[in-house]
């Protein structure tokens, strides 16, 4: 049985549909991923199948009630940790995705409206997860983002396992620029090194480009990995990326 992921939502149909597409869908069919989507309305007790009510103390919007959420989760007994999707949660990143991919499974709770009764976060969920400093109408899109990011890290999900080793955030760098045929498109040519057939030279060029792109766009990632080694600085010079090296040595130029 593959990595189990339980997703709790009031919109199970679209989540199930999206989780059945592309590499995630194929992995589910192959048994590499065991994704289970649960309807939070299955434990409602009124004819309207209500999962929300007005906020105590007044205010705009509606808040998801604790009873349906507790009842559904306790009935399903999903894999832990159960993570509540919330902009107040810990920021999701590639390292967290890899950690979840190496686990026995996990679960995602999709909020809606103005949020979830705090007693759910305090006494039912094991933590809160944020996909970024944005506010969404609900957690479904965030859940699908987490599912795909984690799923791609599970062995057997991607056809080419090398893909995950060269993608952005591997080794703390953004991915190098990619090109395909034709080598010449309109007046723009792909870099000649990619046509050389010299795999060692191509690998060096790609590493240099990844370093330069990260310095330019995400210097915080360079800082997190402890800066550039002397060999990496030399690599930038070798590939005529002096400007990137200047920006690295003069952080004020990045602002």
Tab-separated table of C-alpha atoms in Angstrom:
chain	number	residue	atom	x	y	z
A	1	UNK	CA	0.000	0.000	0.000
A	2	UNK	CA	1.284	3.438	-0.932
A	3	UNK	CA	1.612	6.601	1.100
A	4	UNK	CA	-1.804	7.362	2.567
A	5	UNK	CA	-3.159	10.902	2.462
A	6	UNK	CA	-6.593	11.753	3.897
A	7	UNK	CA	-8.208	15.033	2.802
A	8	UNK	CA	-11.241	16.435	4.651
A	9	UNK	CA	-13.348	18.969	2.760
A	10	UNK	CA	-16.900	20.142	2.107
A	11	UNK	CA	-16.137	19.884	-1.623
A	12	UNK	CA	-15.037	16.262	-2.093
A	13	UNK	CA	-16.006	15.991	-5.782
A	14	UNK	CA	-13.653	18.636	-7.225
A	15	UNK	CA	-10.831	17.558	-4.903
A	16	UNK	CA	-11.284	13.940	-5.970
A	17	UNK	CA	-11.324	14.967	-9.620
A	18	UNK	CA	-8.138	17.031	-9.412
A	19	UNK	CA	-6.377	14.336	-7.396
A	20	UNK	CA	-7.136	11.857	-10.188
A	21	UNK	CA	-5.224	13.772	-12.880
A	22	UNK	CA	-1.669	13.623	-14.177
A	23	UNK	CA	1.157	12.060	-12.135
A	24	UNK	CA	-0.863	11.979	-8.901
A	25	UNK	CA	-3.751	10.214	-10.601
A	26	UNK	CA	-1.428	7.663	-12.199
A	27	UNK	CA	0.285	7.053	-8.871
A	28	UNK	CA	-3.087	6.411	-7.253
A	29	UNK	CA	-4.011	3.930	-9.970
A	30	UNK	CA	-0.671	2.173	-9.520
A	31	UNK	CA	-1.107	2.007	-5.753
A	32	UNK	CA	1.903	4.205	-5.024
A	33	UNK	CA	-0.353	6.843	-3.424
A	34	UNK	CA	-3.451	6.073	-1.352
A	35	UNK	CA	-5.449	9.314	-1.404
A	36	UNK	CA	-8.784	9.303	0.422
A	37	UNK	CA	-11.144	12.280	0.193
A	38	UNK	CA	-13.767	12.683	2.951
A	39	UNK	CA	-16.887	14.862	2.995
A	40	UNK	CA	-17.081	16.948	6.167
A	41	UNK	CA	-20.857	17.115	5.772
A	42	UNK	CA	-21.248	13.375	6.390
A	43	UNK	CA	-21.463	14.023	10.136
A	44	UNK	CA	-23.923	16.924	10.057
A	45	UNK	CA	-27.127	16.580	12.061
A	46	UNK	CA	-29.595	19.002	10.426
A	47	UNK	CA	-31.510	18.846	7.157
A	48	UNK	CA	-29.372	21.583	5.627
A	49	UNK	CA	-26.177	19.653	6.386
A	50	UNK	CA	-24.712	22.760	8.024
A	51	UNK	CA	-21.036	22.859	8.925
A	52	UNK	CA	-20.841	26.548	9.847
A	53	UNK	CA	-22.376	29.113	12.197
A	54	UNK	CA	-21.971	32.796	13.054
A	55	UNK	CA	-18.851	33.796	15.036
A	56	UNK	CA	-19.238	34.194	18.788
A	57	UNK	CA	-18.773	37.821	19.741
A	58	UNK	CA	-20.062	38.994	16.384
A	59	UNK	CA	-18.264	39.780	13.172
A	60	UNK	CA	-18.448	39.133	9.457
A	61	UNK	CA	-18.799	35.770	7.807
A	62	UNK	CA	-19.248	32.270	9.188
A	63	UNK	CA	-17.055	29.873	11.147
A	64	UNK	CA	-16.824	26.098	10.723
A	65	UNK	CA	-18.319	24.345	13.751
A	66	UNK	CA	-16.287	21.850	15.780
A	67	UNK	CA	-18.865	19.028	16.022
A	68	UNK	CA	-18.971	17.918	12.347
A	69	UNK	CA	-15.197	18.116	12.030
A	70	UNK	CA	-14.475	16.167	15.211
A	71	UNK	CA	-17.066	13.522	14.329
A	72	UNK	CA	-15.819	12.920	10.787
A	73	UNK	CA	-12.146	12.772	11.745
A	74	UNK	CA	-12.795	10.475	14.687
A	75	UNK	CA	-14.926	8.178	12.511
A	76	UNK	CA	-12.320	7.962	9.749
A	77	UNK	CA	-9.344	7.662	12.138
A	78	UNK	CA	-6.959	9.036	9.502
A	79	UNK	CA	-3.202	8.967	9.314
A	80	UNK	CA	-1.442	11.470	11.519
A	81	UNK	CA	-0.320	14.189	11.567
A	82	UNK	CA	-3.611	15.907	10.800
A	83	UNK	CA	-2.704	19.346	9.471
A	84	UNK	CA	-5.215	22.180	9.407
A	85	UNK	CA	-4.688	24.380	6.345
A	86	UNK	CA	-4.483	27.977	7.550
A	87	UNK	CA	-2.581	31.193	6.719
A	88	UNK	CA	-1.618	31.235	10.411
A	89	UNK	CA	0.251	27.939	10.087
A	90	UNK	CA	3.878	27.047	9.570
A	91	UNK	CA	5.036	27.851	6.033
A	92	UNK	CA	5.100	24.800	3.773
A	93	UNK	CA	8.336	24.177	1.892
A	94	UNK	CA	10.175	21.481	-0.037
A	95	UNK	CA	11.917	20.101	3.047
A	96	UNK	CA	8.542	19.590	4.724
A	97	UNK	CA	7.228	17.955	1.550
A	98	UNK	CA	10.121	15.484	1.585
A	99	UNK	CA	9.590	14.739	5.267
A	100	UNK	CA	5.908	13.978	4.702
A	101	UNK	CA	6.805	11.811	1.705
A	102	UNK	CA	9.068	9.738	3.967
A	103	UNK	CA	6.344	9.280	6.597
A	104	UNK	CA	3.636	6.637	6.947
A	105	UNK	CA	1.021	9.161	5.841
A	106	UNK	CA	-0.687	12.377	6.870
A	107	UNK	CA	-4.026	14.174	6.652
A	108	UNK	CA	-5.213	17.623	5.571
A	109	UNK	CA	-8.191	19.539	6.905
A	110	UNK	CA	-9.612	22.143	4.509
A	111	UNK	CA	-11.142	25.164	6.191
A	112	UNK	CA	-13.745	27.466	4.650
A	113	UNK	CA	-15.527	30.743	5.363
A	114	UNK	CA	-13.815	32.873	8.058
A	115	UNK	CA	-11.987	29.850	9.398
A	116	UNK	CA	-12.329	26.894	11.772
A	117	UNK	CA	-13.397	26.924	15.405
A	118	UNK	CA	-10.129	27.220	17.315
A	119	UNK	CA	-10.941	24.154	19.414
A	120	UNK	CA	-10.413	22.071	16.288
A	121	UNK	CA	-6.884	23.450	15.894
A	122	UNK	CA	-6.144	23.046	19.592
A	123	UNK	CA	-7.614	19.621	20.320
A	124	UNK	CA	-8.088	17.735	17.024
A	125	UNK	CA	-5.414	18.849	14.585
A	126	UNK	CA	-1.716	18.179	15.148
A	127	UNK	CA	-0.631	21.451	13.606
A	128	UNK	CA	-1.427	24.146	11.067
A	129	UNK	CA	0.088	24.476	7.605
A	130	UNK	CA	0.247	27.557	5.373
A	131	UNK	CA	1.049	27.542	1.654
A	132	UNK	CA	2.016	31.216	1.699
A	133	UNK	CA	1.111	34.694	2.818
A	134	UNK	CA	-2.194	34.753	0.957
A	135	UNK	CA	-5.835	34.287	1.932
A	136	UNK	CA	-7.915	31.762	-0.032
A	137	UNK	CA	-11.643	31.076	0.002
A	138	UNK	CA	-10.887	27.607	1.325
A	139	UNK	CA	-8.200	25.020	1.868
A	140	UNK	CA	-8.926	22.809	-1.139
A	141	UNK	CA	-6.446	24.429	-3.530
A	142	UNK	CA	-3.856	24.449	-0.765
A	143	UNK	CA	-4.488	20.761	-0.068
A	144	UNK	CA	-3.962	19.887	-3.726
A	145	UNK	CA	-0.733	21.891	-3.757
A	146	UNK	CA	0.547	19.965	-0.736
A	147	UNK	CA	-0.571	16.649	-2.216
A	148	UNK	CA	1.303	17.242	-5.465
A	149	UNK	CA	4.447	18.583	-3.805
A	150	UNK	CA	4.600	15.610	-1.437
A	151	UNK	CA	3.534	13.086	-4.049
A	152	UNK	CA	6.338	14.055	-6.402
A	153	UNK	CA	8.818	13.159	-3.654
A	154	UNK	CA	7.469	9.613	-3.261
A	155	UNK	CA	9.543	7.024	-5.143
A	156	UNK	CA	7.634	5.626	-8.096
A	157	UNK	CA	5.374	8.626	-8.645
A	158	UNK	CA	7.502	10.262	-11.346
A	159	UNK	CA	8.554	8.349	-14.420
A	160	UNK	CA	12.082	9.753	-14.173
A	161	UNK	CA	13.361	9.804	-10.597
A	162	UNK	CA	16.135	12.203	-11.644
A	163	UNK	CA	13.491	14.918	-12.044
A	164	UNK	CA	13.246	15.584	-8.309
A	165	UNK	CA	17.025	15.889	-7.939
A	166	UNK	CA	17.264	18.780	-10.420
A	167	UNK	CA	14.119	20.750	-9.565
A	168	UNK	CA	13.968	24.074	-7.745
A	169	UNK	CA	14.933	24.062	-4.061
A	170	UNK	CA	17.074	20.942	-4.400
A	171	UNK	CA	20.385	21.787	-2.714
A	172	UNK	CA	18.807	25.111	-1.744
A	173	UNK	CA	18.836	26.524	-5.283
A	174	UNK	CA	16.303	27.498	-7.921
A	175	UNK	CA	16.306	25.320	-11.018
A	176	UNK	CA	18.453	26.277	-13.995
A	177	UNK	CA	16.710	27.546	-17.200
A	178	UNK	CA	15.348	24.878	-19.538
A	179	UNK	CA	15.305	24.756	-23.357
A	180	UNK	CA	13.920	22.380	-25.987
A	181	UNK	CA	13.722	22.102	-29.787
A	182	UNK	CA	14.096	24.029	-31.992
A	183	UNK	CA	17.534	25.237	-30.982
A	184	UNK	CA	16.782	28.452	-32.883
A	185	UNK	CA	13.351	30.039	-32.449
A	186	UNK	CA	12.750	33.295	-34.318
A	187	UNK	CA	15.863	35.348	-33.522
A	188	UNK	CA	16.582	33.610	-30.209
A	189	UNK	CA	19.088	30.777	-29.893
A	190	UNK	CA	19.380	28.217	-27.122
A	191	UNK	CA	22.790	28.191	-25.387
A	192	UNK	CA	25.366	26.386	-27.525
A	193	UNK	CA	26.656	24.388	-24.571
A	194	UNK	CA	23.391	22.419	-24.502
A	195	UNK	CA	24.103	21.211	-28.046
A	196	UNK	CA	27.694	20.199	-27.316
A	197	UNK	CA	27.016	16.652	-26.153
A	198	UNK	CA	29.530	17.211	-23.344
A	199	UNK	CA	27.519	16.129	-20.307
A	200	UNK	CA	30.092	17.297	-17.759
A	201	UNK	CA	30.220	20.746	-19.322
A	202	UNK	CA	26.419	20.899	-19.475
A	203	UNK	CA	26.174	19.930	-15.790
A	204	UNK	CA	28.631	22.705	-14.852
A	205	UNK	CA	26.693	25.240	-16.938
A	206	UNK	CA	23.413	24.247	-15.318
A	207	UNK	CA	24.877	24.511	-11.826
A	208	UNK	CA	26.297	27.941	-12.617
A	209	UNK	CA	22.958	29.094	-14.008
A	210	UNK	CA	21.116	27.797	-10.938
A	211	UNK	CA	23.508	29.721	-8.704
A	212	UNK	CA	23.140	32.927	-10.714
A	213	UNK	CA	19.336	32.690	-10.863
A	214	UNK	CA	19.105	32.096	-7.116
A	215	UNK	CA	21.406	35.024	-6.325
A	216	UNK	CA	19.269	37.283	-8.504
A	217	UNK	CA	15.799	36.126	-7.475
A	218	UNK	CA	16.081	34.451	-4.064
A	219	UNK	CA	19.235	35.614	-2.254
A	220	UNK	CA	17.625	34.422	0.989
A	221	UNK	CA	18.121	30.842	-0.214
A	222	UNK	CA	21.823	31.473	-0.747
A	223	UNK	CA	22.073	32.743	2.810
A	224	UNK	CA	20.222	29.708	4.169
A	225	UNK	CA	22.685	27.318	2.549
A	226	UNK	CA	25.611	29.192	4.096
A	227	UNK	CA	26.643	31.246	1.077
A	228	UNK	CA	28.730	30.213	-1.926
A	229	UNK	CA	31.747	27.978	-1.717
A	230	UNK	CA	34.971	29.074	-3.364
A	231	UNK	CA	34.452	26.494	-6.087
A	232	UNK	CA	30.962	27.867	-6.789
A	233	UNK	CA	32.319	31.407	-7.014
A	234	UNK	CA	34.955	30.178	-9.444
A	235	UNK	CA	32.239	28.380	-11.431
A	236	UNK	CA	30.343	31.648	-11.871
A	237	UNK	CA	33.488	33.323	-13.218
A	238	UNK	CA	34.188	30.402	-15.552
A	239	UNK	CA	30.751	30.801	-17.122
A	240	UNK	CA	30.963	34.582	-17.483
A	241	UNK	CA	28.522	35.270	-14.664
A	242	UNK	CA	30.567	38.005	-13.055
A	243	UNK	CA	27.467	40.156	-12.495
A	244	UNK	CA	25.892	37.459	-10.319
A	245	UNK	CA	29.101	37.173	-8.320
A	246	UNK	CA	29.209	40.959	-7.903
A	247	UNK	CA	25.663	40.911	-6.534
A	248	UNK	CA	26.568	38.126	-4.142
A	249	UNK	CA	29.575	40.068	-2.853
A	250	UNK	CA	27.570	43.323	-2.682
A	251	UNK	CA	24.137	42.422	-1.216
A	252	UNK	CA	22.996	46.058	-1.366
A	253	UNK	CA	22.870	45.730	-5.166
A	254	UNK	CA	20.120	43.136	-4.819
A	255	UNK	CA	17.680	45.609	-3.274
